[in-house]
Amino acid sequence: MCNNMIQDSKSRNDLDILKNKTNDISAFFENTLSAMDKRPLVGWFCTYTPEELIVAGGFIPVRIFGRKKIIKSESYFPINFCPYIKSSWESLLSDADNFKAVIFTNSCDGMRRFFDTTNKYLKDTPSYLLDVPHLRGAGSIDFFANNIGNMKRFIENLNGKKISRREIENAVSLINRKRKLLKKYSQIFTKLPEFISISSYFKVMELSMISAPEIFTDDLERYLKFIMEAGAENMTKLQPNYKNTPAIMIIGNFITEEKLWGMLSAMNLKLASDDLCISSRYFEKQIELGDDSDFLNLIAERYLNKPQCMRMADLGLKLKEIENNIIKNNIEGVIFISLKFCDTTLYSFPLLKQKLNQLGIPALYLEIEYNNFSEGQLKTRVQAFLEML
Amino acid sequence: MGIKDKLKTGIQRNLNQKYIIRLLDIISKKPALYAYGSTFSSLSDKYLNIFTIESLRNAYSDNNYPIGYGSLFLPYEMFHALGITPFLPEVMAGFTAGLGLATQTLKESSSNWYSQDLCTFHRSASGAVELDIFPKPDFVITTNLACDAAQKSFYIHSVKYNIEKNFYLIDVPYEYSKESISYLTGQIKNICMDISSKSGMKLDTSKFKEVISLSNEFRKWAIKVNNLRKTLTNYPPYYNGLNFILPFHGLAGTREAVILYTQMYKELKKYLDKEEKEKSGKNKSPKRILWLHLKPYYKNEIFDILERENCIIVFEEINYIHWPELDCKRPFESLAKKMLSHFLAGSIDNRIDVILKAARDYKVDGAILFSHWGCRQSNGGARIIKDSLNKLNIPTLVLDGDCVDQNNSSQGQVKTRLQGFVEILNS
Ligand code: SF4
Ligand code: SF4
């Protein structure tokens, strides 16, 4: 008996050490974090931006996450305006020189005005707006492919060099690889919630969008190898612990609150699925380049047919995607988190709520701001929700 | 109590579709309709109200014509050519404000999980849809021209009526280009064909031609009105250019729009002639204001204050004719160009161009941008608009408020800000 207890606590101890190691993201991604890549950066905001073309043009695509503290930005936009845009504008106002160019999309009214603001007040920063259709039919794909062609020309003009087909193929396979590995990571994360914390998961997601893709994918591959080996060995020990935790799906927009992820990591829940633009909406679906295919059309096709953002016209299809995920992942509760003043996301909730009611899935509705995040209040609400489940 | 007040309290007390239909039945009968029309002091308002009642009567009646919900910035010529009776929920949201119903409709939308930060034109309309006080549509057609709100809220309406298959979005590209024209033309054409095959209403070329030429006729008179207003300072009592949203959009392509704008021209011309005769008698010339975006549609003091302070609204950007004459031979392409040339599509530069042109053409002393809560597309550009007008030395007031929700703006604050602005204009 005594021996068993010692054995037990020893293995628990080992497991804790292992867990700590697994969640030491800075150690696993040391190369990514310390990389001294000399290539210039091109900033982007929305997951409808084909990163492949930025890479093919010889740049590092970096998603702009924005500064949490908004000071100067406030005087450019109204108080009730997307906090992500305001904080991104804050970071452009101070760090625009770090970027060779910035690429916007017409994702929403706010983004259109953000692009206008950048054009007017940061005239020296080359910026481009990629027109992404809201529909998904054949006409839209052709139209989008044409717009992607224009974006390609914009990138070519940045360093006066034509992008070759070979460069595009290489970039596509690199970004495909990144997407594939991220998907794998996401699958493992949902299988081993005791092992990988929510904070770590989103930290890796963030790194995937702001780092040189070659170095990041190498680090991620090594990291996955480690997790798979360690996870497989400890699977049985991990199993009983998470069996009784509720499977949650998070639906929202650009949610990057470390404090929130930290808070959720410490709670008794299993993040079994998500519909966020910093996770599945970013990495799902690959580009299949054929031999003599029109690559612009194929890129357009991937981006228009990836899990769609709430900005797209067909909310019905979005709800179907969510419903499928709920069923597939045995979701027991949905946490809907939107940044405040994001119309496209907020408008999706009335129908989402109806759908969840039909499916008998309880939902928690949260609206948050970047710099005005009340941890205590949020914690109480999430806790109450989990208890109810 | 006057007829207008009676109508208002009647609806407030009996907020249901049956009552609205009964009311419209009574008031739309010719003698009653004209009696109602004559309660308005200006000819333009008279026709506006008569045609509005008739249009509502059609939308609420059982006349076998399909009803199409449409968002504001659609080319309504397609509705009229297809024989679809248009019903404009956003415009009707303005009515909910005017009739004192918005508190109820907004409350209903909140209980259906619409965030309070969304545009009240859409929230109020959604509340009205949920309360079943709007007619049931057969088609729901919308566009993302100007803003994101309509494509989302209209889809929800289509779900409510179980007609998602009859939901259409006209996706307006960002730039005016050859490719954009062809993308948009294709969409408009496909939607018209689809609706025509579903509704059994033939897509008749000669009907389309007639509608297009009526639209051109309306456009011609609206341009004449706009030109005349460049020098006009004395308006008919209660005339407000922000009241003509329904005919300007929803009736484009109808005889009614032509009549209304012809009459408006004639009426304003009389005022102009009179003004020119009496020119010498005028002592202090008023301050000339350019109005940007819309206005509150509930009872408010803004325009009384401006009048008292000797300011006149010489032009409203919403009345700017942005599109070229339509081509009868290429109806779909013409309508695509009409949409693409809208100054609220694409870059803010399109809007700035119109604003600066209007500022020069109408020799304005100042501009007021009504900052309607929740309108990201407009308010997000407020700083750029203000800075652009300042370059022409035109002071601009960004006036915070809400077009529909009376409880979301403080009359006292509005008054103070208006008075402060007038002081700047007079200094
Ligand atoms: S979070 Fe919403 S409002 Fe903000 S940029 Fe994204 S889509 Fe637009
Ligand atoms: S007021 Fe603004 S947000 Fe509201 S419907 Fe009009 S353009 Fe859209």
XYZ file of N, CA and C in Angstrom, chain A residues 251-358:
324
model
N -16.325 30.131 -29.435
C -16.626 30.747 -30.736
C -16.423 32.249 -30.585
N -15.719 32.825 -31.530
C -15.519 34.268 -31.402
C -14.699 34.828 -32.539
N -14.049 35.946 -32.278
C -13.272 36.587 -33.339
C -11.788 36.649 -32.959
N -11.231 37.839 -32.896
C -9.799 37.950 -32.645
C -9.545 38.042 -31.144
N -9.577 36.892 -30.493
C -9.427 36.860 -29.037
C -7.996 36.428 -28.725
N -7.262 37.334 -28.108
C -5.848 37.027 -27.848
C -5.462 37.386 -26.417
N -6.407 37.276 -25.525
C -6.161 37.680 -24.150
C -5.402 36.611 -23.384
N -4.140 36.875 -23.110
C -3.361 35.891 -22.343
C -3.997 35.632 -20.984
N -4.501 36.726 -20.397
C -5.111 36.582 -19.061
C -6.322 35.645 -19.120
N -7.058 35.769 -20.195
C -8.237 34.923 -20.353
C -7.826 33.464 -20.523
N -6.821 33.242 -21.361
C -6.377 31.863 -21.568
C -5.817 31.276 -20.270
N -5.109 32.125 -19.531
C -4.557 31.675 -18.255
C -5.684 31.288 -17.309
N -6.697 32.108 -17.287
C -7.838 31.866 -16.408
C -8.543 30.546 -16.802
N -8.743 30.371 -18.085
C -9.421 29.148 -18.536
C -8.544 27.916 -18.288
N -7.225 28.099 -18.429
C -6.315 26.962 -18.205
C -6.449 26.435 -16.787
N -6.718 27.354 -15.853
C -6.783 26.949 -14.449
C -8.154 26.396 -14.070
N -9.064 26.383 -15.008
C -10.428 25.935 -14.668
C -10.676 24.504 -15.127
N -11.748 23.972 -14.605
C -12.067 22.593 -14.930
C -12.880 22.523 -16.228
N -12.176 22.654 -17.347
C -12.874 22.528 -18.633
C -11.930 21.942 -19.665
N -12.538 21.408 -20.703
C -11.737 20.850 -21.785
C -12.112 21.622 -23.053
N -11.128 22.303 -23.626
C -11.423 23.054 -24.847
C -11.390 22.076 -26.022
N -12.562 21.577 -26.374
C -12.609 20.480 -27.331
C -12.730 20.951 -28.775
N -13.092 22.201 -28.965
C -13.188 22.723 -30.327
C -13.252 24.238 -30.266
N -12.912 24.874 -31.391
C -13.022 26.332 -31.392
C -13.410 26.824 -32.771
N -13.923 28.005 -32.816
C -14.164 28.676 -34.091
C -13.680 30.101 -33.906
N -12.376 30.265 -34.048
C -11.740 31.561 -33.794
C -10.806 31.888 -34.951
N -10.599 33.176 -35.169
C -9.725 33.495 -36.299
C -8.253 33.454 -35.914
N -7.964 33.070 -34.685
C -6.555 32.867 -34.334
C -6.278 31.369 -34.162
N -7.208 30.554 -34.623
C -6.985 29.119 -34.488
C -7.517 28.401 -35.729
N -8.623 27.650 -35.580
C -9.043 26.789 -36.692
C -9.313 27.553 -37.989
N -9.856 28.746 -37.892
C -10.160 29.476 -39.128
C -8.877 29.886 -39.851
N -7.762 29.780 -39.127
C -6.483 30.125 -39.739
C -5.842 28.918 -40.429
N -5.900 27.761 -39.774
C -5.073 26.672 -40.314
C -5.837 25.588 -41.078
N -7.162 25.591 -41.004
C -7.881 24.515 -41.692
C -7.800 24.690 -43.209
N -7.765 23.621 -43.914
C -7.804 23.521 -45.383
C -6.498 23.932 -46.065
N -6.080 23.033 -46.932
C -4.816 23.223 -47.649
C -5.038 23.740 -49.067
N -3.948 24.185 -49.680
C -4.013 24.537 -51.111
C -3.448 23.353 -51.891
N -4.225 22.859 -52.839
C -3.740 21.721 -53.634
C -3.260 22.243 -54.979
N -1.966 22.428 -55.126
C -1.455 22.903 -56.415
C -1.251 21.730 -57.356
N -1.821 21.825 -58.552
C -1.621 20.763 -59.537
C -0.461 21.138 -60.444
N -0.282 20.333 -61.515
C 0.857 20.564 -62.403
C 0.790 21.884 -63.157
N -0.282 21.986 -63.979
C -0.339 23.212 -64.770
C -1.571 24.032 -64.381
N -1.871 23.951 -63.112
C -3.082 24.617 -62.658
C -2.890 26.122 -62.543
N -4.007 26.840 -62.559
C -3.951 28.275 -62.359
C -3.850 28.514 -60.852
N -2.633 28.810 -60.410
C -2.407 28.829 -58.960
C -3.210 29.919 -58.249
N -3.448 31.042 -58.949
C -4.204 32.109 -58.282
C -5.618 31.631 -57.949
N -6.203 30.868 -58.884
C -7.544 30.329 -58.634
C -7.543 29.335 -57.478
N -6.488 28.538 -57.421
C -6.421 27.540 -56.345
C -6.238 28.201 -54.982
N -5.442 29.259 -54.974
C -5.267 29.986 -53.715
C -6.614 30.612 -53.325
N -7.251 31.239 -54.307
C -8.557 31.881 -54.042
C -9.539 30.852 -53.505
N -9.517 29.685 -54.122
C -10.449 28.636 -53.731
C -10.240 28.219 -52.269
N -8.974 28.050 -51.895
C -8.691 27.644 -50.498
C -9.197 28.701 -49.521
N -8.892 29.941 -49.822
C -9.235 30.972 -48.843
C -10.749 31.187 -48.757
N -11.435 31.071 -49.881
C -12.893 31.281 -49.802
C -13.609 30.076 -49.200
N -12.972 28.919 -49.289
C -13.641 27.716 -48.789
C -13.123 27.201 -47.454
N -12.209 27.940 -46.855
C -11.753 27.539 -45.519
C -12.909 27.776 -44.544
N -12.825 27.274 -43.303
C -13.919 27.552 -42.365
C -14.164 29.059 -42.351
N -15.386 29.432 -42.630
C -15.577 30.850 -42.909
C -15.721 31.709 -41.662
N -15.392 32.961 -41.870
C -15.508 33.956 -40.807
C -16.940 34.489 -40.837
N -17.367 35.089 -39.759
C -18.745 35.597 -39.678
C -19.019 36.687 -40.718
N -17.960 37.231 -41.300
C -18.162 38.290 -42.283
C -18.799 37.791 -43.574
N -18.704 36.490 -43.824
C -19.213 35.966 -45.086
C -20.740 36.005 -45.102
N -21.282 35.939 -46.319
C -22.727 36.143 -46.463
C -23.543 35.015 -45.845
N -23.061 33.801 -46.024
C -23.911 32.673 -45.703
C -23.784 32.265 -44.228
N -24.534 32.957 -43.399
C -24.505 32.630 -41.968
C -25.011 31.209 -41.724
N -25.906 30.759 -42.594
C -26.476 29.415 -42.462
C -25.369 28.368 -42.542
N -24.464 28.588 -43.483
C -23.361 27.652 -43.665
C -22.443 27.673 -42.437
N -22.226 28.874 -41.926
C -21.392 29.011 -40.721
C -22.016 28.214 -39.577
N -23.315 28.344 -39.432
C -23.989 27.620 -38.343
C -23.872 26.117 -38.536
N -23.928 25.716 -39.804
C -23.802 24.281 -40.101
C -22.404 23.793 -39.688
N -21.377 24.603 -40.047
C -20.001 24.237 -39.663
C -19.911 24.068 -38.144
N -20.515 25.020 -37.433
C -20.456 24.973 -35.967
C -21.198 23.743 -35.440
N -22.356 23.500 -36.007
C -23.158 22.343 -35.568
C -22.371 21.043 -35.770
N -21.727 20.935 -36.932
C -20.936 19.720 -37.198
C -19.846 19.538 -36.150
N -19.194 20.651 -35.825
C -18.122 20.569 -34.825
C -18.664 20.196 -33.452
N -19.829 20.707 -33.139
C -20.431 20.403 -31.840
C -20.715 18.907 -31.736
N -21.272 18.373 -32.808
C -21.629 16.952 -32.781
C -20.365 16.080 -32.774
N -19.450 16.438 -33.688
C -18.232 15.630 -33.826
C -17.422 15.588 -32.517
N -17.397 16.701 -31.822
C -16.540 16.780 -30.631
C -17.303 16.632 -29.312
N -18.541 16.191 -29.403
C -19.379 16.002 -28.201
C -19.363 17.224 -27.275
N -19.556 18.365 -27.855
C -19.500 19.610 -27.084
C -20.698 19.685 -26.124
N -20.368 20.139 -24.894
C -21.449 20.249 -23.893
C -21.833 21.691 -23.605
N -20.962 22.608 -23.951
C -21.288 24.013 -23.720
C -20.487 24.899 -24.652
N -21.052 26.047 -25.005
C -20.359 26.967 -25.911
C -20.080 28.275 -25.185
N -18.835 28.718 -25.285
C -18.525 30.065 -24.790
C -18.348 30.950 -26.015
N -19.225 31.928 -26.133
C -19.164 32.855 -27.260
C -18.467 34.114 -26.764
N -17.308 34.416 -27.328
C -16.580 35.627 -26.895
C -16.362 36.519 -28.099
N -16.879 37.712 -28.004
C -16.633 38.650 -29.095
C -15.933 39.875 -28.550
N -15.040 40.408 -29.370
C -14.519 41.730 -29.038
C -15.706 42.672 -29.178
N -15.750 43.665 -28.357
C -16.862 44.599 -28.439
C -16.869 45.293 -29.804
N -18.024 45.676 -30.241
C -18.235 46.478 -31.463
C -17.849 45.760 -32.754
N -17.732 44.452 -32.700
C -17.467 43.701 -33.937
C -18.818 43.265 -34.491
N -19.350 44.068 -35.411
C -20.718 43.829 -35.883
C -20.926 42.439 -36.471
N -19.985 42.022 -37.331
C -20.241 40.758 -38.019
C -20.346 39.596 -37.020
N -19.530 39.643 -35.979
C -19.598 38.567 -34.984
C -20.845 38.711 -34.119
N -21.110 39.941 -33.698
C -22.265 40.140 -32.816
C -23.579 39.762 -33.507
N -23.655 40.040 -34.814
C -24.888 39.691 -35.542
C -25.071 38.183 -35.696
N -23.996 37.437 -35.461
C -24.167 36.000 -35.647
C -24.798 35.373 -34.399
N -24.772 36.096 -33.286
C -25.223 35.447 -32.058
C -26.730 35.145 -31.998
N -27.612 36.048 -32.444
C -29.037 35.695 -32.347
C -29.361 34.337 -32.990
N -28.777 34.091 -34.172
C -29.061 32.807 -34.833
C -28.302 31.651 -34.189
N -27.072 31.948 -33.764
C -26.299 30.909 -33.102
C -27.028 30.443 -31.841
N -27.560 31.400 -31.124
C -28.269 31.084 -29.888
C -29.478 30.177 -30.193
N -30.187 30.537 -31.260
C -31.337 29.692 -31.647
C -30.892 28.265 -31.947
N -29.815 28.190 -32.726
C -29.299 26.875 -33.116
C -28.884 26.073 -31.876
N -28.192 26.735 -30.946
C -27.727 26.038 -29.745
C -28.919 25.597 -28.902
N -29.932 26.431 -28.857
C -31.152 26.036 -28.129
C -31.737 24.763 -28.723
N -31.782 24.740 -30.065
C -32.317 23.540 -30.720
C -31.487 22.307 -30.372
